[in-house]
Short mmCIF file of C-alpha atoms in Angstrom, two decimals:
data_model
loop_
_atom_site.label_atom_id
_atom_site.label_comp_id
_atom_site.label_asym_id
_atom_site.label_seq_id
_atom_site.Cartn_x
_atom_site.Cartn_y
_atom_site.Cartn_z
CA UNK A 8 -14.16 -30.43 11.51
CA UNK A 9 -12.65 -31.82 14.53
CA UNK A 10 -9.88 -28.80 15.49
CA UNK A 11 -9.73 -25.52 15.08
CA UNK A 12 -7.09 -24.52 12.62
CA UNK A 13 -5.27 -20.97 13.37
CA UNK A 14 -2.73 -18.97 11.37
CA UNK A 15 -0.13 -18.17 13.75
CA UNK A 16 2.35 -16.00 13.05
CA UNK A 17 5.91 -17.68 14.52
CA UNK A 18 8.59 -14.97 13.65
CA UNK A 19 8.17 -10.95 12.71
CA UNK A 20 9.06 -10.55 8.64
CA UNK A 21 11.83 -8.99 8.12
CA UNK A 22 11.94 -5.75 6.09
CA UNK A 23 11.85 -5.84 2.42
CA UNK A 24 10.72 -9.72 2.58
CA UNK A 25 7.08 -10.46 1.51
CA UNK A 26 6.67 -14.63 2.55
CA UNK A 27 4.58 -16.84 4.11
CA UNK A 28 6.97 -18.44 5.99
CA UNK A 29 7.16 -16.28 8.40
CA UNK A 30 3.24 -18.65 9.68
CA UNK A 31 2.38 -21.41 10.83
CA UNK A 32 -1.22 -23.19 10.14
CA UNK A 33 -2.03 -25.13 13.25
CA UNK A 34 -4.28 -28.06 13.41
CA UNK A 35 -3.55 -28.72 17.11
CA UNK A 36 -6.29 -27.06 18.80
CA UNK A 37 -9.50 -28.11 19.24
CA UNK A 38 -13.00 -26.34 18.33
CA UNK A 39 -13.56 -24.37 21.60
CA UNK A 40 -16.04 -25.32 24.32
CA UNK A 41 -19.17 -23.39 24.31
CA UNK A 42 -19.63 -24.32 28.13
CA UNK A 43 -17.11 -21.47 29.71
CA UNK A 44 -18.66 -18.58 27.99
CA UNK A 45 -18.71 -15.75 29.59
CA UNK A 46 -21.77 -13.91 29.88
CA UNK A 47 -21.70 -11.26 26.82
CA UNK A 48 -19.12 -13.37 24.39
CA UNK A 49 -20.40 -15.83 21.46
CA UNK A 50 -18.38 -18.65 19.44
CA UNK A 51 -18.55 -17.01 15.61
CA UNK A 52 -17.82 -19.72 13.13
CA UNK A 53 -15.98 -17.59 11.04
CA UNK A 54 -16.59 -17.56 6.92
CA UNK A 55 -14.08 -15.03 5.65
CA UNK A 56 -11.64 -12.88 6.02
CA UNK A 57 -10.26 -9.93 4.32
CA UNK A 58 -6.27 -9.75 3.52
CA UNK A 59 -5.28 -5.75 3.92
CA UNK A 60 -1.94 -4.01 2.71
CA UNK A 61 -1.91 -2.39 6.51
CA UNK A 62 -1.43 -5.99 7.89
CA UNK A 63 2.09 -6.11 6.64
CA UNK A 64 2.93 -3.50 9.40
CA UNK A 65 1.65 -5.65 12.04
CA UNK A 66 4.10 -8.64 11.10
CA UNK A 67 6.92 -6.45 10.96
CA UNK A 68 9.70 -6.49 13.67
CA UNK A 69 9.26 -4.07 16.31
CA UNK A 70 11.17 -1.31 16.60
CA UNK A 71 14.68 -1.31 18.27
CA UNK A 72 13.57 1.67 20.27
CA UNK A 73 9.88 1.57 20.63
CA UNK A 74 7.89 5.02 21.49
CA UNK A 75 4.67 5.62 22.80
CA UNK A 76 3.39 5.90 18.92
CA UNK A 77 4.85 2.83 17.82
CA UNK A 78 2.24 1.08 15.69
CA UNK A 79 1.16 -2.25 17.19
CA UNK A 80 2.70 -5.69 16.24
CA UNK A 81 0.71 -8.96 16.37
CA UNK A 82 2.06 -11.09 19.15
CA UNK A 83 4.13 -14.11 18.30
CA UNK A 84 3.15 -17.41 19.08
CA UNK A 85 -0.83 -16.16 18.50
CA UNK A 86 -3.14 -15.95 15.89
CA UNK A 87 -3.39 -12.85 13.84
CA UNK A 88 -6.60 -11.17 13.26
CA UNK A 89 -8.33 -8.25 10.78
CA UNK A 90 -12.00 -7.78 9.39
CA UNK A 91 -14.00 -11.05 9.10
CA UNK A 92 -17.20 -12.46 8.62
CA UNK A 93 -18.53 -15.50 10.41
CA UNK A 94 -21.73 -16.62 11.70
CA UNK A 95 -22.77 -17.03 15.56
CA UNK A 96 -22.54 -20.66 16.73
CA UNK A 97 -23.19 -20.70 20.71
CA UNK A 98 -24.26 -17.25 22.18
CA UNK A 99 -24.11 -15.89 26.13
CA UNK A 100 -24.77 -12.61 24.58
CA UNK A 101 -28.35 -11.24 24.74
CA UNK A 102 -27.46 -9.04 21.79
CA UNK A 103 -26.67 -11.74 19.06
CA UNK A 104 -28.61 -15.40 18.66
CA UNK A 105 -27.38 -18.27 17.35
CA UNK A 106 -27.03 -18.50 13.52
CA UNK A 107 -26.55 -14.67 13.38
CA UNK A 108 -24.67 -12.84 10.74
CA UNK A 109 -21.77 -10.57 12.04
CA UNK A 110 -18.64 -8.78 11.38
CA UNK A 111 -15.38 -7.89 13.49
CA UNK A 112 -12.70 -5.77 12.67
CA UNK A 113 -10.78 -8.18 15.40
CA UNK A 114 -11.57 -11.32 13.81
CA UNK A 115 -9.12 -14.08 14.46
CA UNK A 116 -7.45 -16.08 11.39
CA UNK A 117 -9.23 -19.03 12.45
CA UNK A 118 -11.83 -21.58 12.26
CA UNK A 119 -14.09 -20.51 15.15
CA UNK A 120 -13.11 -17.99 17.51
CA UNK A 121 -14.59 -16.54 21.05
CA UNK A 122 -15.56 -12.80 20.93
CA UNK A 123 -17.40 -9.96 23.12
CA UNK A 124 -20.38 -8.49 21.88
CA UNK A 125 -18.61 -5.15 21.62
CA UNK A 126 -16.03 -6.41 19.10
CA UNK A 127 -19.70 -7.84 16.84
CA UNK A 128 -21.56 -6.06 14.49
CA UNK A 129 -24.81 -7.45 12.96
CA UNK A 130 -25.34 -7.95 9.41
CA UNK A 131 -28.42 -8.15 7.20
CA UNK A 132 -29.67 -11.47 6.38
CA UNK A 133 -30.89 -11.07 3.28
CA UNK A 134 -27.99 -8.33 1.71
CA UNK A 135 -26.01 -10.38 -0.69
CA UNK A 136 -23.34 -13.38 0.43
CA UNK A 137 -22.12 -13.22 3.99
CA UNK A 138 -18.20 -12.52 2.15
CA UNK A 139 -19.75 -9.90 0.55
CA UNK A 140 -19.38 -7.61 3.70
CA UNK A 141 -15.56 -8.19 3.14
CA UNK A 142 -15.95 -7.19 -0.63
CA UNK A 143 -17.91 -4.84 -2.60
CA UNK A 144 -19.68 -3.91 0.92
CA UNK A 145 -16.60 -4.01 2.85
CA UNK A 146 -13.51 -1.76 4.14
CA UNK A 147 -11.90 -1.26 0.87
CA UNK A 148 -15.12 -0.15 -1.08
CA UNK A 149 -16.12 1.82 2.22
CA UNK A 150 -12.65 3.65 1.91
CA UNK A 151 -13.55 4.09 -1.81
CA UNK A 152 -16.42 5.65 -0.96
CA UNK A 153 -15.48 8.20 1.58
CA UNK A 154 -12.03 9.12 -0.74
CA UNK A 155 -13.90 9.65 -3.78
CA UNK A 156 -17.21 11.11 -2.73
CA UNK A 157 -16.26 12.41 0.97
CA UNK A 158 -12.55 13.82 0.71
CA UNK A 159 -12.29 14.55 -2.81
CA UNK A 160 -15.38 16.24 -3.33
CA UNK A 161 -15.76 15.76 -7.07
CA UNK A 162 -17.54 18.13 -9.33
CA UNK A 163 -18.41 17.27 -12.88
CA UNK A 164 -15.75 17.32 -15.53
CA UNK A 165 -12.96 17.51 -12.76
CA UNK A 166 -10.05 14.93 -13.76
CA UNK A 167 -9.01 12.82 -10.99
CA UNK A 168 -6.06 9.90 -10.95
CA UNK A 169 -6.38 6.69 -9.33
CA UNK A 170 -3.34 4.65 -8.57
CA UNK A 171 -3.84 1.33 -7.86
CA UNK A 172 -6.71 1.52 -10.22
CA UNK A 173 -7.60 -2.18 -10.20
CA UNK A 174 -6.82 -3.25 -6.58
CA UNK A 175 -9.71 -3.26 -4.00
CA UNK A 176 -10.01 -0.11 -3.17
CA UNK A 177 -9.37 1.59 -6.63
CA UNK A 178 -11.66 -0.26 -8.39
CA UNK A 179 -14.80 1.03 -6.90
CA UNK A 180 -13.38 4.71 -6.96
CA UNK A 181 -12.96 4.40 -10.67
CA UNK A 182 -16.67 3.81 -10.41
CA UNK A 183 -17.54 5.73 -8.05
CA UNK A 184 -15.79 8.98 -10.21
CA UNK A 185 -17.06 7.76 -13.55
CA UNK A 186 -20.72 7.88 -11.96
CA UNK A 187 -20.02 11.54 -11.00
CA UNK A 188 -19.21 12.84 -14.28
CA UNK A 189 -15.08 13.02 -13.61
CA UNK A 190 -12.61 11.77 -16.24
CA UNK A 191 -10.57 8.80 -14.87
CA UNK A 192 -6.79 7.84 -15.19
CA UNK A 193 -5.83 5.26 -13.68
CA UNK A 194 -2.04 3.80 -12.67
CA UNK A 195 -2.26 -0.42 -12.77
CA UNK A 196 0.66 -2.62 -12.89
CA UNK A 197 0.17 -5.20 -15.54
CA UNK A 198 -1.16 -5.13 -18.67
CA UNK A 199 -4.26 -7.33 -18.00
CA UNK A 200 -4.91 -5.22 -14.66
CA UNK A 201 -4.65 -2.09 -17.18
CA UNK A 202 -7.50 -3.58 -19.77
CA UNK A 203 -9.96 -4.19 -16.16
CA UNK A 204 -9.53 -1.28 -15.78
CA UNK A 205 -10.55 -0.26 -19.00
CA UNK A 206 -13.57 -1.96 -18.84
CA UNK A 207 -14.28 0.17 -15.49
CA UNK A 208 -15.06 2.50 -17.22
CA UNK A 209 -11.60 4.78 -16.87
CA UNK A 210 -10.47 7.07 -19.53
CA UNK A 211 -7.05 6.81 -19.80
CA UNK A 212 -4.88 4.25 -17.55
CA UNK A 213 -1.07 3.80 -17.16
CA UNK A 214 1.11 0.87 -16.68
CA UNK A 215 3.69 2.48 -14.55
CA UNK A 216 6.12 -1.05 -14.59
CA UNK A 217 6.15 -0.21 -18.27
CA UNK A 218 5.27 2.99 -18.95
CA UNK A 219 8.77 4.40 -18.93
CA UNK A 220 8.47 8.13 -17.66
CA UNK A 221 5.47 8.23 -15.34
CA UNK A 222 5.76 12.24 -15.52
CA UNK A 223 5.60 11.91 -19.26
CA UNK A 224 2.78 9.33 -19.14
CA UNK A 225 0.97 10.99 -16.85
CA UNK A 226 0.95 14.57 -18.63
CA UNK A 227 0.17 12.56 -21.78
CA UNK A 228 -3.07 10.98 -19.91
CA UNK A 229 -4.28 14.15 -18.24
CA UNK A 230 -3.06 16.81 -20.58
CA UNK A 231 -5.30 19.61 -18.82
CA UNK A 232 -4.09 18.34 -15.12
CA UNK A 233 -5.23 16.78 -11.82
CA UNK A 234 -7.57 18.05 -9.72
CA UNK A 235 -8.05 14.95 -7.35
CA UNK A 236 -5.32 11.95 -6.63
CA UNK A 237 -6.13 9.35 -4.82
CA UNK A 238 -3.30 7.64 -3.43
CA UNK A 239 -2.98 3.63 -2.55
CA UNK A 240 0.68 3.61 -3.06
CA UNK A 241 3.23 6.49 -1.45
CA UNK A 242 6.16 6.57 -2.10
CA UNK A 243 7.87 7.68 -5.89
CA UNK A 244 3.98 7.59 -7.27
CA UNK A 245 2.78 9.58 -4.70
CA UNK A 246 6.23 12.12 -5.35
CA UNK A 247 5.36 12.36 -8.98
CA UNK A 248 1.95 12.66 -9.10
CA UNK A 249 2.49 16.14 -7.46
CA UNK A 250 3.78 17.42 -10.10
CA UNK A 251 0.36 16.82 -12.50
CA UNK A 252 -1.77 18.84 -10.07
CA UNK A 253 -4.07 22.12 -10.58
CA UNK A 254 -4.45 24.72 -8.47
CA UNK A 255 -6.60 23.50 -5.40
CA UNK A 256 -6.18 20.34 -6.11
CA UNK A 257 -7.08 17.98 -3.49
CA UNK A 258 -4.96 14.62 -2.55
CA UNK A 259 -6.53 12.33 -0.94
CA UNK A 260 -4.12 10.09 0.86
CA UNK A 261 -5.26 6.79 1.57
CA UNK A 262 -2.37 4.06 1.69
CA UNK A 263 1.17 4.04 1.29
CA UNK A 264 1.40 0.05 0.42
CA UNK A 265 4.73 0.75 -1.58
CA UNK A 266 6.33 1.67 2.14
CA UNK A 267 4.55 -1.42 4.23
CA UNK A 268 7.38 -3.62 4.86
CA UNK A 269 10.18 -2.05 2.80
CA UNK A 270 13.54 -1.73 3.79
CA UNK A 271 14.50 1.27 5.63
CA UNK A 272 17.28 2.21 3.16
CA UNK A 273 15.11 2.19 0.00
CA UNK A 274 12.54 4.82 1.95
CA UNK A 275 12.95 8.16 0.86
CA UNK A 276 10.83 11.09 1.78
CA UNK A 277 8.22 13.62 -0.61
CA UNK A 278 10.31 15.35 -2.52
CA UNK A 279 7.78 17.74 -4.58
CA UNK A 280 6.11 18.95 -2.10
CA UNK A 281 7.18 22.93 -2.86
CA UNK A 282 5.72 22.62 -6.23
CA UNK A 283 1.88 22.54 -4.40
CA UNK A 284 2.25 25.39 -1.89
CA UNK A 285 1.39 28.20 -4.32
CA UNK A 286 -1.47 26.00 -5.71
CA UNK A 287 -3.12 25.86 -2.55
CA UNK A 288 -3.67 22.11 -3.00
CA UNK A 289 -5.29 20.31 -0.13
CA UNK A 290 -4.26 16.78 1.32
CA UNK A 291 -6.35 14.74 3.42
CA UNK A 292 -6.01 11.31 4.70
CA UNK A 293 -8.55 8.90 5.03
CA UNK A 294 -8.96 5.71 7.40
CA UNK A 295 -12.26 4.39 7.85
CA UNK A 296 -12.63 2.80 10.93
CA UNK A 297 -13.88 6.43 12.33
CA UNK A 298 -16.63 6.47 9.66
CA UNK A 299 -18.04 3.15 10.54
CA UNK A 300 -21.93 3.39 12.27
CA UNK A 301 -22.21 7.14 10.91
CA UNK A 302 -24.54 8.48 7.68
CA UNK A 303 -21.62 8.36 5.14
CA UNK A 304 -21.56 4.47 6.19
CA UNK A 305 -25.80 4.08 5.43
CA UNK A 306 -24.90 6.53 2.32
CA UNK A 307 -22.38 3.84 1.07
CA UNK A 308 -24.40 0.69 1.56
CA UNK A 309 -27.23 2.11 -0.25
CA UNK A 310 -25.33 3.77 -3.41
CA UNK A 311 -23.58 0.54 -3.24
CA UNK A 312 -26.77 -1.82 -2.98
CA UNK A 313 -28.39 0.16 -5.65
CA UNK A 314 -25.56 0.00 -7.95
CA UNK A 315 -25.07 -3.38 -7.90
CA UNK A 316 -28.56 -4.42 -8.00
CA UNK A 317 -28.43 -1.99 -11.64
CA UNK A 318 -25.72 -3.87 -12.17
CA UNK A 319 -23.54 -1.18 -12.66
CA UNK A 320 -20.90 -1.98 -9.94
CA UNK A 321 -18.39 -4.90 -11.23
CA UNK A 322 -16.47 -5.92 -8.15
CA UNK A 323 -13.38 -8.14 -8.61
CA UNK A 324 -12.51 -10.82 -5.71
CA UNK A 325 -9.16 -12.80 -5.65
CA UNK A 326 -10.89 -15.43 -3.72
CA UNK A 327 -8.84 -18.06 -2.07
CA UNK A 328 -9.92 -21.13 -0.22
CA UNK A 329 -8.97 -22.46 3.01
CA UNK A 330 -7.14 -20.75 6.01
CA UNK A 331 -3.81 -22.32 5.02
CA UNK A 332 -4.22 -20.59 1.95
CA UNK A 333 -4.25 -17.29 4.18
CA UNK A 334 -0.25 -16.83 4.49
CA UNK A 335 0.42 -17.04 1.26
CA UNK A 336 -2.16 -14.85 0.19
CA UNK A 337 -1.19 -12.24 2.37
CA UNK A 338 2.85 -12.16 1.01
CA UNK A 339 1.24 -12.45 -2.84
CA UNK A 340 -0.53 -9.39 -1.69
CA UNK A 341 2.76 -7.35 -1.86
CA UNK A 342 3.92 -9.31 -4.43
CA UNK A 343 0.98 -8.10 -6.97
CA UNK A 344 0.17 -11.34 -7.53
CA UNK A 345 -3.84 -10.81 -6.79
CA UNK A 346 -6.27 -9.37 -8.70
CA UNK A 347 -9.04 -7.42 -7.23
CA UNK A 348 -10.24 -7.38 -3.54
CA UNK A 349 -8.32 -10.23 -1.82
CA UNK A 350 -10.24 -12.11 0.94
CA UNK A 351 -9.70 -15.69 2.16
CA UNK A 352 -12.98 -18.17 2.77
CA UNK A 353 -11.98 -20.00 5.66
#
């Protein structure tokens, strides 16, 4: 490989619009020199990278009147960057050696990239395939994990409702709650995504595209009631899934993907909300990056490691090859055109 091909994003997407047009893949650069390291960075030949519903924010126009709580754009003209794997190829860092495995939440959409130590993390050599640490041991099983078994706090016989059931993220939670004794319904949005997650393991699942009523569907599913959601979605799933829940119910809020790029004028705000006060039903948001390098992370890997060396964890990739596959990936990402955990081997 003589250059070092980047996905740049050229223009901010505007709302509503989910296309890869908004990137360019440039070839123009070349692999960089290992020579002007600084002391403490390494060149990470990067392997792949993981394609995340919250990236649509970043590539949205800023807003007209920006605030101190604004949430941060990529910069035009620049590569954009999320969780990656890659291994070290030139090191200045006494922390990492050459032919190291690591991960970055910062890692650049690109062929090799300069980082600090202190955006590195060190992987295992021997757990599983490098990408793995972008799949089944990545973000969106981690988030699984700590929605499921941390926020929900599932006790046996509970019923608890996925949406997004066969996404990244939702996959390993049906899993995850099937393990702990809960009946699963799950929400999926095709009828092939509906019979995965059958084969989860989930008791009941909805195709809300077809299912007509989703209040009606989801009474039918869960006749005796919710006592956990897990929400990937927001927005009118989130509104009527409110209206399903028990008393001290908890809702465990964990994407609003629905909302990530839509127009402002097809937003609209919760609108049950009054129907959960007198049931005393918790909500709790989860994001993961504040979990990372504590025991619920060491208590994921290993449920995770021993699950899938019982072979009782099936983890679905949407694989796609080649960083100038990457932009398209991403808008077929909000198009519902993957299946399972999307990531992009570079």
């Amino acid at each position: 490989m003589s250059s070092n091909t980047r996905v740049v994003l050229r223009e901010y997407a505007p709302e509503g619009v989910h296309s890869p047009d908004c990137f360019t893949v440039d070839h123009s650069q070349p692999i960089p020199d290992i020579k002007p390291l600084a002391k403490g960075q390494v060149l990470v030949h990067v392997s792949a990278l993981s394609v995340d519903p919250h990236q649509r924010i970043f590539i949205s126009p800023p807003p007209e009147k920006p605030t101190i709580k604004s949430a941060f754009r990529y910069p035009l003209g620049q590569p954009i960057f999320g969780i990656g794997v890659g291994t070290v190829a030139a090191s200045k860092s006494t922390e990492f050696a050459v032919g190291d495995k690591v991960r970055s939440e910062g890692m650049p959409w690109q062929a090799y990239a300069i980082l600090g130590e202190d955006q590195l993390i060190k992987l295992p050599a021997s757990e599983g395939a490098l990408s793995d640490h972008v799949g089944v041991y990545g973000m969106a099983a981690f988030t699984a994990y700590l929605s499921t078994v941390y926020a929900g706090k599932p006790k046996e016989g509970e019923t608890i409702l996925i949406s997004a059931a066969s996404g990244a993220v939702g996959q390993v939670a049906v899993q995850l709650a099937k393990a702990r004794g809960l009946r699963v319904v799950g929400m999926a949005g095709s009828d092939d995504k509906v019979e995965h997650v059958k084969s989860l393991g989930a008791d009941a699942v909805i195709n809300y595209k077809t299912c007509g009523d989703l209040n009606a569907a989801i009474v039918e599913a869960a006749p005796e009631g919710i006592d956990i959601y897990f929400d990937n979605v927001g927005g009118e799933i989130l509104d009527t899934a409110l209206l399903s829940l028990n008393s001290l119910a908890r809702v465990v809020l964990c994407g609003s993907m629905s909302t990530y790029g839509a127009a402002q004028s097809k937003l609209r705000g919760v609108l049950n909300l009054p129907s959960i006060i007198v049931k005393q039903v918790t909500l709790q948001c989860i994001y993961y990056l504040p979990h990372y390098g504590t025991q619920r992370e060491t208590d994921f890997l290993q449920e995770m490691a021993r699950l899938v060396e019982q072979g009782k964890m099936q983890f679905r990739v949407d694989e796609r090859i080649g960083l100038e596959s990457a932009p398209q990936a991403l808008a077929d990402l909000f198009a519902g055109k993957n299946f399972g955990k999307l990531i992009v081997k570079a």
